[in-house]
Each structure stands twice: as C-alpha cells, then as structure tokens.
Short mmCIF file of C-alpha atoms in Angstrom, two decimals:
data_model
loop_
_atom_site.label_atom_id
_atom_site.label_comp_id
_atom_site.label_asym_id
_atom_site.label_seq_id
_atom_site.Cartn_x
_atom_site.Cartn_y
_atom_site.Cartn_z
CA UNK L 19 0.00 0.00 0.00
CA UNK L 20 1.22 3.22 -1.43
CA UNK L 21 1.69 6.68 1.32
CA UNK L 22 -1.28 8.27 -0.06
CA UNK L 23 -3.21 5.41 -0.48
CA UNK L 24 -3.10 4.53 3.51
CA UNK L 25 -3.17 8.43 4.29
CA UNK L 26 -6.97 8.27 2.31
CA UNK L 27 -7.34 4.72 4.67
CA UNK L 28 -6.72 6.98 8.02
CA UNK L 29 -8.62 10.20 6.64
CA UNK L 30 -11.91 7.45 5.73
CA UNK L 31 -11.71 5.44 9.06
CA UNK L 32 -11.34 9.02 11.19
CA UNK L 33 -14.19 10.28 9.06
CA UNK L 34 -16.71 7.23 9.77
CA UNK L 35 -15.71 7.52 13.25
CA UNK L 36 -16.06 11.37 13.76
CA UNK L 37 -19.48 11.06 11.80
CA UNK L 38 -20.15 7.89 14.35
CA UNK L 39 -19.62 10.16 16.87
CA UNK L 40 -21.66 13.12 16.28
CA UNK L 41 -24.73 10.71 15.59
CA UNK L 42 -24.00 9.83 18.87
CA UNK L 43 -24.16 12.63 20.66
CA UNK L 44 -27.34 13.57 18.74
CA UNK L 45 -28.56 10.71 20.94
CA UNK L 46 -27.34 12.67 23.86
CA UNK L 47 -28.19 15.76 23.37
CA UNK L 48 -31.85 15.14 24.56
CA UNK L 49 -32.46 17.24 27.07
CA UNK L 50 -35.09 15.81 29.85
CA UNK L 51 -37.48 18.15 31.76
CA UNK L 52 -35.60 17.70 34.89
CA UNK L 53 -32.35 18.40 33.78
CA UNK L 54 -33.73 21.46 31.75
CA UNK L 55 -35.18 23.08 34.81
CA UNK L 56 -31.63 22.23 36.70
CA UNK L 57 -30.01 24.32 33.96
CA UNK L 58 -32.74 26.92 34.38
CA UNK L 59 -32.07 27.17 37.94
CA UNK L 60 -28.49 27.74 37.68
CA UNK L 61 -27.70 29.54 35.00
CA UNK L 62 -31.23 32.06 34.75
CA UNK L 63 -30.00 35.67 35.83
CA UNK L 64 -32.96 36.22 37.54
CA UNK L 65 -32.30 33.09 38.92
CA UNK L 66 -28.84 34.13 40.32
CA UNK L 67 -30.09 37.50 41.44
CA UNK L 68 -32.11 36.01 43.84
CA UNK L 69 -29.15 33.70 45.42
CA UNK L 70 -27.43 36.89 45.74
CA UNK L 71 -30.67 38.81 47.78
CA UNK L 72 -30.31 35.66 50.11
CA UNK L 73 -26.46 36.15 50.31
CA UNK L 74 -27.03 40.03 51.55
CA UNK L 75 -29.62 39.40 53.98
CA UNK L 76 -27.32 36.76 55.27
CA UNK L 77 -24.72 39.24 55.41
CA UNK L 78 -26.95 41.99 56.95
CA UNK L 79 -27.72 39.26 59.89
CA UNK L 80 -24.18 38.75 60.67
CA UNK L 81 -23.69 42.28 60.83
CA UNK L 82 -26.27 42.75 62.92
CA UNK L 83 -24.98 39.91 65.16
CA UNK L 84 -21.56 41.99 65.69
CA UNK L 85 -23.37 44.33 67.84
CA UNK L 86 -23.32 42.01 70.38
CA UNK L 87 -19.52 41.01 70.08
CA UNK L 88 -17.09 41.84 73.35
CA UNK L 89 -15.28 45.03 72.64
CA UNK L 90 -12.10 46.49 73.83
CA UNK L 91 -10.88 50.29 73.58
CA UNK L 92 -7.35 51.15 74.07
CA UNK L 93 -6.86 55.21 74.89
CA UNK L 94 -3.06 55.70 74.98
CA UNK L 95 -1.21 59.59 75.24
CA UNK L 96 2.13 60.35 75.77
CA UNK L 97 3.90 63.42 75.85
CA UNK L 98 8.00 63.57 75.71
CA UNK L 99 9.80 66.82 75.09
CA UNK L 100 14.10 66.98 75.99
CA UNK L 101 13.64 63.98 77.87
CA UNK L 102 10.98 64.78 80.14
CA UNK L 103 7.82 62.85 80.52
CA UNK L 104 4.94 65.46 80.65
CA UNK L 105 2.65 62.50 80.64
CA UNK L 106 2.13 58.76 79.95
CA UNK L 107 -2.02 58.04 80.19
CA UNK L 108 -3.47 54.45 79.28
CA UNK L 109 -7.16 53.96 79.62
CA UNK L 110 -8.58 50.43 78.36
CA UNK L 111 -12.30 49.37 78.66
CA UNK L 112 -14.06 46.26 77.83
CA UNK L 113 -17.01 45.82 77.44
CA UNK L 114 -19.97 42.79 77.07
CA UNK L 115 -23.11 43.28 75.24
CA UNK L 116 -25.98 41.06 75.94
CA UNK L 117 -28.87 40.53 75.13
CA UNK L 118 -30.75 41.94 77.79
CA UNK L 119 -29.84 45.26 77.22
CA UNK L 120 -27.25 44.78 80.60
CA UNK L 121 -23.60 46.01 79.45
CA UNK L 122 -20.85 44.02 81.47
CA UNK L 123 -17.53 46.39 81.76
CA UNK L 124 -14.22 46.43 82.96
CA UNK L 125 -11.91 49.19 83.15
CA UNK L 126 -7.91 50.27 83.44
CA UNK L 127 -6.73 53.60 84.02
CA UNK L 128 -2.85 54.40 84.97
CA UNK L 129 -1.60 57.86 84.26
CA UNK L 130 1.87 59.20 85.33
CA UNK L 131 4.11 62.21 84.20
CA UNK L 132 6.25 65.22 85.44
CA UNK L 133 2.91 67.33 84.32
CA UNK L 134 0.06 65.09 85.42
CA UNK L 135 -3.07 67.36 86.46
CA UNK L 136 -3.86 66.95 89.98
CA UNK L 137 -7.31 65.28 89.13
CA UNK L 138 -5.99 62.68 87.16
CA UNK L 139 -3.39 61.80 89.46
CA UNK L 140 -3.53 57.63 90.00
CA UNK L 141 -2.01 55.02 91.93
CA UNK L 142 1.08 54.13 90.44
CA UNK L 143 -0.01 50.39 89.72
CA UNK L 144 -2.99 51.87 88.15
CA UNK L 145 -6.89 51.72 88.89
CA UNK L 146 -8.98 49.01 88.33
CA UNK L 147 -12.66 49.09 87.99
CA UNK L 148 -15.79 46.98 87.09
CA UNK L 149 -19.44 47.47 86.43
CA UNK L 150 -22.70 46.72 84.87
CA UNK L 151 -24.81 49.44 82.82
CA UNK L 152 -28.31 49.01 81.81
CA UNK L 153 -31.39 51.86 80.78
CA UNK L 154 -33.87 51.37 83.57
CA UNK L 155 -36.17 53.48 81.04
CA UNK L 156 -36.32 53.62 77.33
CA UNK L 157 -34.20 50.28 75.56
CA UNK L 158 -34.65 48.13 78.66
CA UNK L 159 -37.39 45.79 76.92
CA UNK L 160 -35.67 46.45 73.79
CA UNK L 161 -32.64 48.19 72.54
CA UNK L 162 -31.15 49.27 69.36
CA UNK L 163 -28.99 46.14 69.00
CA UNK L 164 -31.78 43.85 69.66
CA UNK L 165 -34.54 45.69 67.19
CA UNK L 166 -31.20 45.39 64.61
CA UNK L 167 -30.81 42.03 65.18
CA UNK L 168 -34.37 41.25 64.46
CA UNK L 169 -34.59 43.47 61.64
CA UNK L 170 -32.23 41.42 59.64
CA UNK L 171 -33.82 38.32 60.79
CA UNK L 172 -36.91 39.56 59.15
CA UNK L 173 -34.84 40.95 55.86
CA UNK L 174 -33.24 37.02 55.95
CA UNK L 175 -36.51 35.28 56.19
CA UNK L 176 -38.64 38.00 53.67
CA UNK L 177 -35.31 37.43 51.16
CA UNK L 178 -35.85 33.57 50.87
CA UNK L 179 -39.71 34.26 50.21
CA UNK L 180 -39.07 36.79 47.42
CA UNK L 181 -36.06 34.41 46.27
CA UNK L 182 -38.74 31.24 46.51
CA UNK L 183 -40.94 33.73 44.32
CA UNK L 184 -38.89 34.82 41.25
CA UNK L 185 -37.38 31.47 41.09
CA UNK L 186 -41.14 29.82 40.97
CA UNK L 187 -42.03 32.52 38.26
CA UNK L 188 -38.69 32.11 36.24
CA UNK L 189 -39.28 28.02 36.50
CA UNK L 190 -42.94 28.69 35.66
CA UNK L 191 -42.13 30.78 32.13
CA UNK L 192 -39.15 28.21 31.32
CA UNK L 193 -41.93 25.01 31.87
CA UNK L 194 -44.34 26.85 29.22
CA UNK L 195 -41.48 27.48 27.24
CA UNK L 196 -40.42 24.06 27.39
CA UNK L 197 -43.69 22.27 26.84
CA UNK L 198 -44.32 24.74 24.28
CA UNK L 199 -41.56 23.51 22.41
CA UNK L 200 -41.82 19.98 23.03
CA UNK L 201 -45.69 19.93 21.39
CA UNK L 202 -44.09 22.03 18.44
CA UNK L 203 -41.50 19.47 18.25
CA UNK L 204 -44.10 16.83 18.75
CA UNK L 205 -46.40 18.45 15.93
CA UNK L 206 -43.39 18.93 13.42
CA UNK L 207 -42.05 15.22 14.15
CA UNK L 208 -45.87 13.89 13.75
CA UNK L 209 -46.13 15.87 9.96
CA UNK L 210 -42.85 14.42 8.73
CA UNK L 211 -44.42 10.88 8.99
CA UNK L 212 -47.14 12.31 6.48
#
C-alpha cells in the first residue's frame, strides 16, 4: 500500500468515526425536563439574582450579630519633650453586650508624668474598675442592637420568600417554554411521517 493510499485509509476510518460520533451525541443531546429546569435554575440571571438577595440578607444578619460582640478600647497619650515625661495616660475598657440590654464592663486607668493634672493623678499600679450598665427606662425591653438584630432576621426570612418567588415565576415561564416547544417538536415530528 502506497503513502497516499493509507493516508486516504486513516482520513476514511477518522471520518466514519467522527461522523459515528456526532450521531451519537445527537442521541445525547436530549435534554429531559428535569435536567432542563436544573439548567434553568443555575444559570437564569434572575435566577442568580435572587441567590445573591439571600447572600445580603445573610450578610446583613451577621452584621447585625456583631453588635453584640465583646469590645475592647485602648486610649493611649504620651507626651515627651528633651527627655521629660509630661505625661504617659493608658485607659482600656471592655465591654460585654448582651442581650438583655445589661452592658458588662471592665476598666484600666494608669496615668503618670512630670505634668500630670492633679485630678488625674492615679495610683502608680494603676486603677482598676468593674461594672454593669443598663437603661432602667427607654431600651430596657428592647434596645437598638436587639430591634437590629431582628430586623435582619426579618430581611433574611422575607429574602428567601421573594427568592422562593422569582425562582417559581422564572421556572414557571421556562416550563411553558419548554412544553411549548416539546408539542411544536411533537407536531413537526408527527407531519414528517405524512
């Protein structure tokens, strides 16, 4: 067998089998109901738009939830000039949210210096204290963290419903759609045998 005579061989035997193979996948490119709405569901902008409106509520709620984190402040001044200390202050608080509109807090003051005021003049090992705060009044019941908290609970919960929503429209239009075409299909297949 000549070159070009087996070069025609391989070019017919990769033809048959490229043309076997694209009859093939004719076979699979059906394209059941289920499948088609799995498609629909992940790749439909409107679709995705509402995984996203769950994502920020869900974000919202976690923000939310911060407001009841432990906190710490640090207040730190110093004052140096020719190598005298005017003054050296360090103030630290930390504080305890909860939910019950009761603030836990603990506190460390030490100041020292050449040019201390007289009023904020401190042991020199510093000053400890510790307390509770609470509103006896208005936010007692309910506070601003709480009502925040259960705002974005609400946002979380109403951004599922309106995500259940425009998914069940979007899966509702791409049904009709896909009946639609399937009878058309069914119609056209059905005159052909005619």
């Amino acid at each position: 067998m000549s070159r070009k005579n087996s070069l025609i061989f391989l070019c017919t035997i990769f033809l048959f089998a490229a043309v076997d193979k694209i009859h093939g996948q004719q076979d699979s490119l059906v394209l059941n109901f289920k499948e088609y709405l799995g498609y629909v569901k992940k790749y439909h902008p409107i679709a995705k738009q509402a995984q996203l409106t769950i994502a920020i509520g869900q974000a919202n709620l976690m923000k939310a939830r911060g407001g009841f984190d432990p906190k710490i402040e640090v207040d730190y001044d110093r004052k140096e000039f020719k190598g005298t200390e005017y003054w050296d202050r360090l103030n630290t608080t930390f504080k305890i949210p909860t939910w019950f509109g009761i603030e836990l807090k603990g506190n460390f003051e030490q100041n020292q210096g050449d040019f201390i005021n007289p009023e904020q003049i401190l042991p020199s090992e510093g000053l400890y204290s510790a307390g509770i705060s609470m509103s006896l009044g208005q936010g007692f019941w309910i506070n601003e963290r709480i009502a925040t908290l259960r705002r974005a609970r609400f946002f979380r919960e109403q951004s599922k419903a309106d995500q259940d929503i425009l998914v069940n429209k979007v899966l509702y239009q791409a049904s009709l759609a896909y009946f639609d075409w399937l009878k058309a299909y069914q119609d056209k297949k059905s005159m052909r045998i005619f």
